[in-house]
């Protein structure tokens, strides 16, 4: 059976394409400039193999000329141009890419890759123009031609005069409508910023006549208008340069120019990979937390370039959440772009790059920690919380990567220490990594629960951020040492049962504590003799997984489920207060009721927990004063 050809309504197809491929209309300029750059590249490649041709880089350029009066925008290039046939096939056929064919013919290898491949970019012009005129003179040809189209209605071609080789594209910019503003594409500053954004690293100069006002020479208060041809793009992508050619200042300038941040980065990481996937990347560890960093508004991501042309300004897939503070860019010639060149067709390459990058970030942070401690601590103050979130999130999937990067304030060192440092100096008899939770270092310093552990000579890590305890719960242990709160029921310290009590003593205090427990029935799980208190009379300890700090954090969450820690009121038997309890137990039960409530409320205050009835509490204090 004879095969029939599909028919496409090219008019409809063109309309669909123009209106549905791109999310941002401004990319039309990126597409036309990329074509112009490709056209110049083609002369460069021809010159490589054709002795009769020489390529003098300085005589090649792209020029963008807006003309508000005539509502036109011209994009001129000194590239290879197009013959009449090429105008017909390349611009007259949708999805025909002369550039792709050229690439195949010349078997381009060299890092200089041609950008075009889909044969659709040119039509992006119709997003902003209702008439597109292309005049072109091909290299080695005597004639020049004019191709003209209003988009849907087809095109015309005729002979014209043109002196120099190259292409001139004139867009007649659409009139504004009620909802759409097209005037912006005639504004000098807007065009400059679009060029900077997408085409900053096009290898050839992109020129514009820029107008301004400046003080007139030799006068004091007189100004003059001027028009001056300027090069808008920076041309040389610093990531393609050799690391040895670049100074710290170059990297810092790039950071500032690209507005990755307003601070000075703590560290830059320059990566050039030439393996299964080729890419260059320049990454930065910022110094200061961006104001919106810990908010929902913050968007992580790196800039993604394909051959020096910006594809995405925040490619989130390149960074895991725990490294979301990293800024910078990735450029690769191996990405399989989707047709709009705003997305990738598949993410295999991206996954590879991301994996690679993340290993590198981790090792650079580790080396910063090992070799430039002060800088690392500065970094940690800004972003340590994010690393700890990273340990906790995804059910601890990244804890191995992150556990050596996190730090906590140490009771002994009075500064931030790593878990490795902590464990490596643990005395032999110490079984656990001890930590204490609280609002601030000052507050934890005063926690009565810390006395025993400290006196034992053990170091305590201070947990002052919400995430801390959750993170170590996820870690469970570090180098086989489990974490233990100094408020936990069993401290795991030998010698806790220091003073042996006589049986009668034990029986007596049990009776008192049982009585007190009854009074506090709905508030505490138990009342006990404390083994950890030295000079303070009372404290709260917890049993089970939920600590008091966790209870506070959970209570502050929007979907608070009223989860409570299992609290135990601990009494110091060596404190004088215990004598008063004993006396009251024997002689005045009403007094014991009062003392019990007072001690419990004091313990709450020490922990920073709210007292249920503050008025009753102050009245109770008054009762013992009078
Ligand atoms: P692509 O750039 O993806 O190939 P386009 O639709 O943008 O697709 O362009 C189609 C073809 O037209 C290009 O491949 C190229 O051969 C030709 N072309 C477009 N613009 C120019 C130009 N300024 N100079 C020379 N050739 C051009």
mmCIF file of N, CA, C and O and ligand atoms in Angstrom, residues 35-36 39 42 77 81-82 90-91 96-99 116-122 167, ligand 1:
data_model
loop_
_atom_site.group_PDB
_atom_site.id
_atom_site.type_symbol
_atom_site.label_atom_id
_atom_site.label_comp_id
_atom_site.label_asym_id
_atom_site.label_seq_id
_atom_site.Cartn_x
_atom_site.Cartn_y
_atom_site.Cartn_z
ATOM 1 N N UNK A 35 21.384 32.882 17.211
ATOM 2 C CA UNK A 35 21.518 32.620 15.769
ATOM 3 C C UNK A 35 22.642 33.448 15.175
ATOM 4 O O UNK A 35 23.428 32.960 14.360
ATOM 5 N N UNK A 36 22.715 34.720 15.591
ATOM 6 C CA UNK A 36 23.745 35.609 15.065
ATOM 7 C C UNK A 36 25.129 35.099 15.464
ATOM 8 O O UNK A 36 26.065 35.078 14.660
ATOM 9 N N UNK A 39 26.062 32.195 13.454
ATOM 10 C CA UNK A 39 26.437 32.585 12.092
ATOM 11 C C UNK A 39 27.899 33.058 12.048
ATOM 12 O O UNK A 39 28.622 32.793 11.086
ATOM 13 N N UNK A 42 30.208 30.102 12.389
ATOM 14 C CA UNK A 42 30.350 29.317 11.158
ATOM 15 C C UNK A 42 31.497 29.846 10.298
ATOM 16 O O UNK A 42 32.205 29.072 9.658
ATOM 17 N N UNK A 77 24.073 41.106 12.293
ATOM 18 C CA UNK A 77 25.298 40.353 12.567
ATOM 19 C C UNK A 77 26.205 40.331 11.350
ATOM 20 O O UNK A 77 25.765 40.557 10.230
ATOM 21 N N UNK A 81 25.790 34.702 6.898
ATOM 22 C CA UNK A 81 24.686 35.071 6.010
ATOM 23 C C UNK A 81 23.961 33.864 5.439
ATOM 24 O O UNK A 81 24.306 32.716 5.720
ATOM 25 N N UNK A 82 22.941 34.163 4.621
ATOM 26 C CA UNK A 82 22.183 33.070 4.004
ATOM 27 C C UNK A 82 21.976 33.352 2.522
ATOM 28 O O UNK A 82 21.743 34.488 2.122
ATOM 29 N N UNK A 90 15.811 27.361 5.543
ATOM 30 C CA UNK A 90 15.990 27.534 6.990
ATOM 31 C C UNK A 90 14.893 28.360 7.640
ATOM 32 O O UNK A 90 14.432 28.034 8.732
ATOM 33 N N UNK A 91 14.493 29.425 6.960
ATOM 34 C CA UNK A 91 13.453 30.261 7.565
ATOM 35 C C UNK A 91 12.072 29.902 7.041
ATOM 36 O O UNK A 91 11.062 30.204 7.667
ATOM 37 N N UNK A 96 13.461 23.334 10.770
ATOM 38 C CA UNK A 96 14.616 23.017 9.939
ATOM 39 C C UNK A 96 15.784 23.815 10.500
ATOM 40 O O UNK A 96 15.745 25.035 10.576
ATOM 41 N N UNK A 97 16.787 23.107 10.945
ATOM 42 C CA UNK A 97 17.913 23.807 11.521
ATOM 43 C C UNK A 97 19.135 23.692 10.636
ATOM 44 O O UNK A 97 19.739 22.632 10.526
ATOM 45 N N UNK A 98 19.461 24.786 9.974
ATOM 46 C CA UNK A 98 20.689 24.821 9.179
ATOM 47 C C UNK A 98 21.893 24.625 10.085
ATOM 48 O O UNK A 98 22.898 24.043 9.700
ATOM 49 N N UNK A 99 21.765 25.097 11.316
ATOM 50 C CA UNK A 99 22.882 25.000 12.248
ATOM 51 C C UNK A 99 23.175 23.563 12.643
ATOM 52 O O UNK A 99 24.325 23.161 12.755
ATOM 53 N N UNK A 116 22.332 26.538 17.938
ATOM 54 C CA UNK A 116 21.083 26.152 17.281
ATOM 55 C C UNK A 116 20.981 24.654 17.043
ATOM 56 O O UNK A 116 21.969 23.988 16.810
ATOM 57 N N UNK A 117 19.778 24.118 17.165
ATOM 58 C CA UNK A 117 19.594 22.705 16.860
ATOM 59 C C UNK A 117 18.161 22.334 16.536
ATOM 60 O O UNK A 117 17.920 21.315 15.907
ATOM 61 N N UNK A 118 17.213 23.162 16.929
ATOM 62 C CA UNK A 118 15.833 22.737 16.742
ATOM 63 C C UNK A 118 15.160 23.349 15.526
ATOM 64 O O UNK A 118 14.177 22.830 15.032
ATOM 65 N N UNK A 119 15.709 24.463 15.088
ATOM 66 C CA UNK A 119 15.087 25.106 13.944
ATOM 67 C C UNK A 119 13.768 25.769 14.277
ATOM 68 O O UNK A 119 12.866 25.834 13.441
ATOM 69 N N UNK A 120 13.607 26.258 15.489
ATOM 70 C CA UNK A 120 12.380 26.972 15.833
ATOM 71 C C UNK A 120 12.629 28.351 16.451
ATOM 72 O O UNK A 120 11.738 29.199 16.463
ATOM 73 N N UNK A 121 13.839 28.556 16.968
ATOM 74 C CA UNK A 121 14.129 29.772 17.726
ATOM 75 C C UNK A 121 13.783 31.042 16.980
ATOM 76 O O UNK A 121 13.224 31.986 17.547
ATOM 77 N N UNK A 122 14.080 31.055 15.707
ATOM 78 C CA UNK A 122 13.848 32.236 14.893
ATOM 79 C C UNK A 122 12.407 32.726 14.988
ATOM 80 O O UNK A 122 12.129 33.923 15.053
ATOM 81 N N UNK A 167 23.748 39.254 8.226
ATOM 82 C CA UNK A 167 22.292 39.251 8.259
ATOM 83 C C UNK A 167 21.778 40.415 9.094
ATOM 84 O O UNK A 167 22.368 40.756 10.113
HETATM 85 P P1 LIG B 1 18.149 26.896 15.217
HETATM 86 O O1 LIG B 1 18.909 28.106 15.589
HETATM 87 O O2 LIG B 1 17.726 26.067 16.395
HETATM 88 O O3 LIG B 1 18.771 26.095 14.165
HETATM 89 P P2 LIG B 1 16.262 28.792 14.113
HETATM 90 O O4 LIG B 1 14.805 28.682 13.774
HETATM 91 O O5 LIG B 1 16.591 29.832 15.118
HETATM 92 O O6 LIG B 1 16.749 27.384 14.600
HETATM 93 O O7 LIG B 1 17.059 29.053 12.795
HETATM 94 C C1 LIG B 1 16.908 28.204 11.682
HETATM 95 C C2 LIG B 1 18.122 28.276 10.832
HETATM 96 O O8 LIG B 1 18.182 29.514 10.149
HETATM 97 C C3 LIG B 1 19.435 28.198 11.578
HETATM 98 O O9 LIG B 1 19.776 26.869 11.831
HETATM 99 C C4 LIG B 1 20.381 28.866 10.605
HETATM 100 O O10 LIG B 1 20.820 27.940 9.608
HETATM 101 C C5 LIG B 1 19.516 29.894 9.926
HETATM 102 N N1 LIG B 1 19.695 31.236 10.521
HETATM 103 C C6 LIG B 1 18.906 31.829 11.440
HETATM 104 N N2 LIG B 1 19.380 33.052 11.765
HETATM 105 C C7 LIG B 1 20.511 33.242 11.067
HETATM 106 C C8 LIG B 1 21.482 34.316 10.967
HETATM 107 N N3 LIG B 1 21.373 35.423 11.701
HETATM 108 N N4 LIG B 1 22.523 34.134 10.109
HETATM 109 C C9 LIG B 1 22.641 32.997 9.388
HETATM 110 N N5 LIG B 1 21.769 31.973 9.449
HETATM 111 C C10 LIG B 1 20.713 32.077 10.259
#
